[in-house]
XYZ file of C-alpha atoms in Angstrom:
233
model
C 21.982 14.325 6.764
C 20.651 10.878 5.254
C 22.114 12.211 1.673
C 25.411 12.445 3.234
C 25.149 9.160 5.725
C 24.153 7.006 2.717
C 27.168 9.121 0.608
C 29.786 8.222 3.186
C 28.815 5.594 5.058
C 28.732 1.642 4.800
C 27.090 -0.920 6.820
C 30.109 -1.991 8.399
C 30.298 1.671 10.073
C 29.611 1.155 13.696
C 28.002 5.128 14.155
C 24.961 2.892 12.488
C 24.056 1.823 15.032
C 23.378 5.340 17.141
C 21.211 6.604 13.577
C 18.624 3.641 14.860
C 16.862 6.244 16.957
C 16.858 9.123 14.484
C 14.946 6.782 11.916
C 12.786 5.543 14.220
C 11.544 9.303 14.909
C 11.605 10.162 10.954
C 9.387 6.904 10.378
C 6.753 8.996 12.372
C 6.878 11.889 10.612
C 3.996 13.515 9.219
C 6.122 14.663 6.352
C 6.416 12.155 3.754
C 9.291 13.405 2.638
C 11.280 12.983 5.534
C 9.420 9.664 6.042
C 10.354 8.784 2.396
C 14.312 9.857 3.435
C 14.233 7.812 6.548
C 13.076 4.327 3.895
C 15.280 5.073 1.569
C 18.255 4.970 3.988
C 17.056 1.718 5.514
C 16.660 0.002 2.289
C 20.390 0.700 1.444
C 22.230 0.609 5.231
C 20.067 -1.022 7.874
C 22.029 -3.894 9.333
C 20.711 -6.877 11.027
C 20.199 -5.120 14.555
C 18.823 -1.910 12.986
C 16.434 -4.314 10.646
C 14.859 -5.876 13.478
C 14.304 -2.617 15.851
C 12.822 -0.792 12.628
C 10.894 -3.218 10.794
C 7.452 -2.696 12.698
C 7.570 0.938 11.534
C 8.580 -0.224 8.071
C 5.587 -2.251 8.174
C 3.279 0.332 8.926
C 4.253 2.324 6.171
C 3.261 -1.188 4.109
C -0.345 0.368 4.989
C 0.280 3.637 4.315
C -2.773 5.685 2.189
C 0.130 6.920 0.627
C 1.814 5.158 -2.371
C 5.113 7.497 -2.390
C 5.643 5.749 1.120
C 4.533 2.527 0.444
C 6.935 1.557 -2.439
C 9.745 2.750 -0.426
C 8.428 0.929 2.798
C 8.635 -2.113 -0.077
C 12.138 -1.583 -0.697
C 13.028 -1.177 2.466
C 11.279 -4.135 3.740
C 12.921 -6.198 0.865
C 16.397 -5.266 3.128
C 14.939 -5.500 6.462
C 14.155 -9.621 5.434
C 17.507 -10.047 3.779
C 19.386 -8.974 6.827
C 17.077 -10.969 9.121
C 15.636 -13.941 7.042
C 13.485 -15.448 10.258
C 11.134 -12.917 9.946
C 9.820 -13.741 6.603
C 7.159 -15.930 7.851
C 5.379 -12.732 9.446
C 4.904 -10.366 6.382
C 3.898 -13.188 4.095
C 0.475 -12.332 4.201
C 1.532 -8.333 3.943
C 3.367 -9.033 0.943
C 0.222 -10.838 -0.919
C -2.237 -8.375 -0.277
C 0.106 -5.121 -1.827
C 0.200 -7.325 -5.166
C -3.332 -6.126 -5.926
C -2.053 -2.225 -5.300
C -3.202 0.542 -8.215
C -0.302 2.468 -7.999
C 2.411 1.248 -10.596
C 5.552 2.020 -8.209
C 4.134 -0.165 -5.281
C 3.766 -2.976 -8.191
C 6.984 -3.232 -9.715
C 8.372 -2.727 -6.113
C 5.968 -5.593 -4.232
C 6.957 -7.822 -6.892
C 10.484 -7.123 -6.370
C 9.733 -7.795 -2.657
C 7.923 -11.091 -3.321
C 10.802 -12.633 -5.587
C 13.458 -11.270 -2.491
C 11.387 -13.264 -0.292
C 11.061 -16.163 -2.137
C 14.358 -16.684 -1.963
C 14.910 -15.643 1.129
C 12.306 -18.686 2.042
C 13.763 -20.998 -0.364
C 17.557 -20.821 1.683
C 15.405 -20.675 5.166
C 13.983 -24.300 4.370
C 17.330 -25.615 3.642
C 19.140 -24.784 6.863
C 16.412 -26.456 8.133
C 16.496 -29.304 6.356
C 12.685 -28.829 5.526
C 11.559 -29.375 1.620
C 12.184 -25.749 0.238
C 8.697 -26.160 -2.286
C 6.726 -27.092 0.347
C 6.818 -23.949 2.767
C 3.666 -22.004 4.254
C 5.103 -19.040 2.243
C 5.306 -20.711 -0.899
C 1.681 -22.106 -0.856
C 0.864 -18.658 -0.324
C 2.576 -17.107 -3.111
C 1.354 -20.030 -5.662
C -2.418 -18.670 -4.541
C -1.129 -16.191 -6.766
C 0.035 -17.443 -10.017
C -3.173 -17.035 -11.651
C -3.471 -13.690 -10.617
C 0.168 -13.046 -11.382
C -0.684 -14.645 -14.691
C -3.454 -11.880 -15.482
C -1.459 -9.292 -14.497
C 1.460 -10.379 -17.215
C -1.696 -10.897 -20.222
C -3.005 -7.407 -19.475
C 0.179 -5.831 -20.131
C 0.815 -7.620 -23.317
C -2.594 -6.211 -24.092
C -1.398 -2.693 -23.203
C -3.899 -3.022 -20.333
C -1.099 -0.677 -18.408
C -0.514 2.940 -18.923
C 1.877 4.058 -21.833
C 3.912 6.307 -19.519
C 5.543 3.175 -19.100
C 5.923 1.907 -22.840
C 9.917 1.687 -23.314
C 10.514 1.830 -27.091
C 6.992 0.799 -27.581
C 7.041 -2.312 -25.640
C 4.078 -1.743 -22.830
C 6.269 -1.681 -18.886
C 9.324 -3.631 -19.874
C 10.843 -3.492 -16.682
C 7.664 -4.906 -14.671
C 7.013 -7.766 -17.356
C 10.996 -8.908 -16.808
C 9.975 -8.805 -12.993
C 6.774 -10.954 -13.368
C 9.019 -13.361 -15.036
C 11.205 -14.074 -12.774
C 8.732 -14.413 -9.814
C 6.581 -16.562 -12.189
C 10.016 -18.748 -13.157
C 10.836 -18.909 -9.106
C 7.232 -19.953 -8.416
C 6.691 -22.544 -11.303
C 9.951 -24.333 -10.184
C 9.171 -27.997 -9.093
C 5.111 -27.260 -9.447
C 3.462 -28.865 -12.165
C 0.192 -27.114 -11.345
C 1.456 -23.447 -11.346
C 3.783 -24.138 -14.154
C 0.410 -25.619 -16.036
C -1.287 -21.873 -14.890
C 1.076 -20.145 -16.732
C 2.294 -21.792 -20.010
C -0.481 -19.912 -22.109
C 0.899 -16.305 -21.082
C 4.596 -17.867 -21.491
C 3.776 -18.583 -25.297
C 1.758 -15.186 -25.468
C 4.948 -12.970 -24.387
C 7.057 -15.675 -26.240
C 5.647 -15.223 -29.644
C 4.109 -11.228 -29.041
C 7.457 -9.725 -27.723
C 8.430 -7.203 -30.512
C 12.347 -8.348 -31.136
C 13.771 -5.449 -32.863
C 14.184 -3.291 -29.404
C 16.339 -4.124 -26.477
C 13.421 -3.900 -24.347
C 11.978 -6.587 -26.199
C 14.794 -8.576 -26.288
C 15.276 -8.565 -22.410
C 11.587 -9.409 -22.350
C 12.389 -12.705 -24.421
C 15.279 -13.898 -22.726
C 13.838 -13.552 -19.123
C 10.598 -15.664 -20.967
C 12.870 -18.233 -22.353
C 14.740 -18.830 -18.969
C 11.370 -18.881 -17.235
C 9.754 -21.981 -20.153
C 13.162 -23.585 -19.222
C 12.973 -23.531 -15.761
C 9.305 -24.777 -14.797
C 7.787 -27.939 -15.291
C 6.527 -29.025 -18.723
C 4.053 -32.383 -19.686
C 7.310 -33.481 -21.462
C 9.405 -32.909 -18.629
């Protein structure tokens, strides 16, 4: 059923609407599998209305003992925010405490989320005509550079398992994702830019070239040097 309503279906399509109470019983499910279905559809069809009656489930799975549900409750949360960007403010401090999560596929996923709502924050400040670096979410996110900062060292160390090595380059695809949330945070902040410019110049000048895993490593670092603050402005 969820293969064939994500198959066929868009989130225009007003028969939506009546799958709200079908996910909501799925989301209980003792099955993770079905649980897992149920997150995966939300993350790529949940409107607005169905993002705001389902995200309280979607958070609980945020808790779950289970890290095959809580990467997809990340995913799916990263939707749930985008359709309804008021609610960012309440799974701020959700967000920050999954960054510190064993399993690799909550990591790369959480980090996803916490870029997502970044931005998410970043446009809520400007309808508001507040100063976009100066949010409660922000502050809360720049808490963790330094820790964001280890995380990006210990994988140019090979500090991360090799069942994610690409071409010999240790977890390509999480190291391009650090970037980015490192390049959104360091924006306008001399202090977190001033964290990170050692690991910037460690991936800048220990990213193996000769792969394309490499090189998409190198250009994410050079667009993150060039967008935070620098002593020589």
């Amino acid at each position: 059923g969820y293969l064939g309503m994500l198959l066929l279906l868009s989130e225009e399509a007003e028969v939506l609407m009546l799958a709200t109470n079908a996910l909501k019983s799925d989301l209980t499910s003792d099955n993770k599998f079905v649980a897992g279905l149920a997150l995966v559809a939300i993350g790529n069809l949940a409107t607005a209305d169905m993002s705001r009656d389902l995200a309280p489930e979607v958070d609980k799975h945020l808790k779950s003992p289970l890290s095959y549900l809580r990467k997809k409750a990340c995913l799916a949360m990263a939707r749930c925010l985008n359709k309804c960007p008021d609610m960012v403010e309440d799974f701020v401090e959700r967000v920050s405490s999954l960054l510190k999560d064993k399993s690799h596929g909550v990591l790369i996923t959480v980090v996803q989320l916490m870029t997502q709502v970044l931005m998410i924050d970043y446009q809520n400040a400007l309808e508001e005509d507040e100063d976009p670096f100066d949010t409660d979410c922000r502050k809360a996110f720049l808490r963790l550079v330094p820790y964001l900062c280890k995380m990006l060292r210990n994988l140019l160390g090979g500090g991360y398992s090799g069942d994610h090595d690409v071409g010999g380059i240790s977890d390509p695809f999480l190291q391009v994702q650090l970037l980015t949330l490192l390049r959104l945070l360091g924006t306008n902040n001399e202090q977190a830019s001033e964290e990170m410019n050692d690991v910037l110049a460690q991936v800048a000048t220990n990213t193996e070239t000769s792969k394309n895993a490499g090189n998409a490593i190198l250009y994410e670092c050079v667009q993150t040097i060039m967008g935070v603050e620098s002593e020589d402005g």
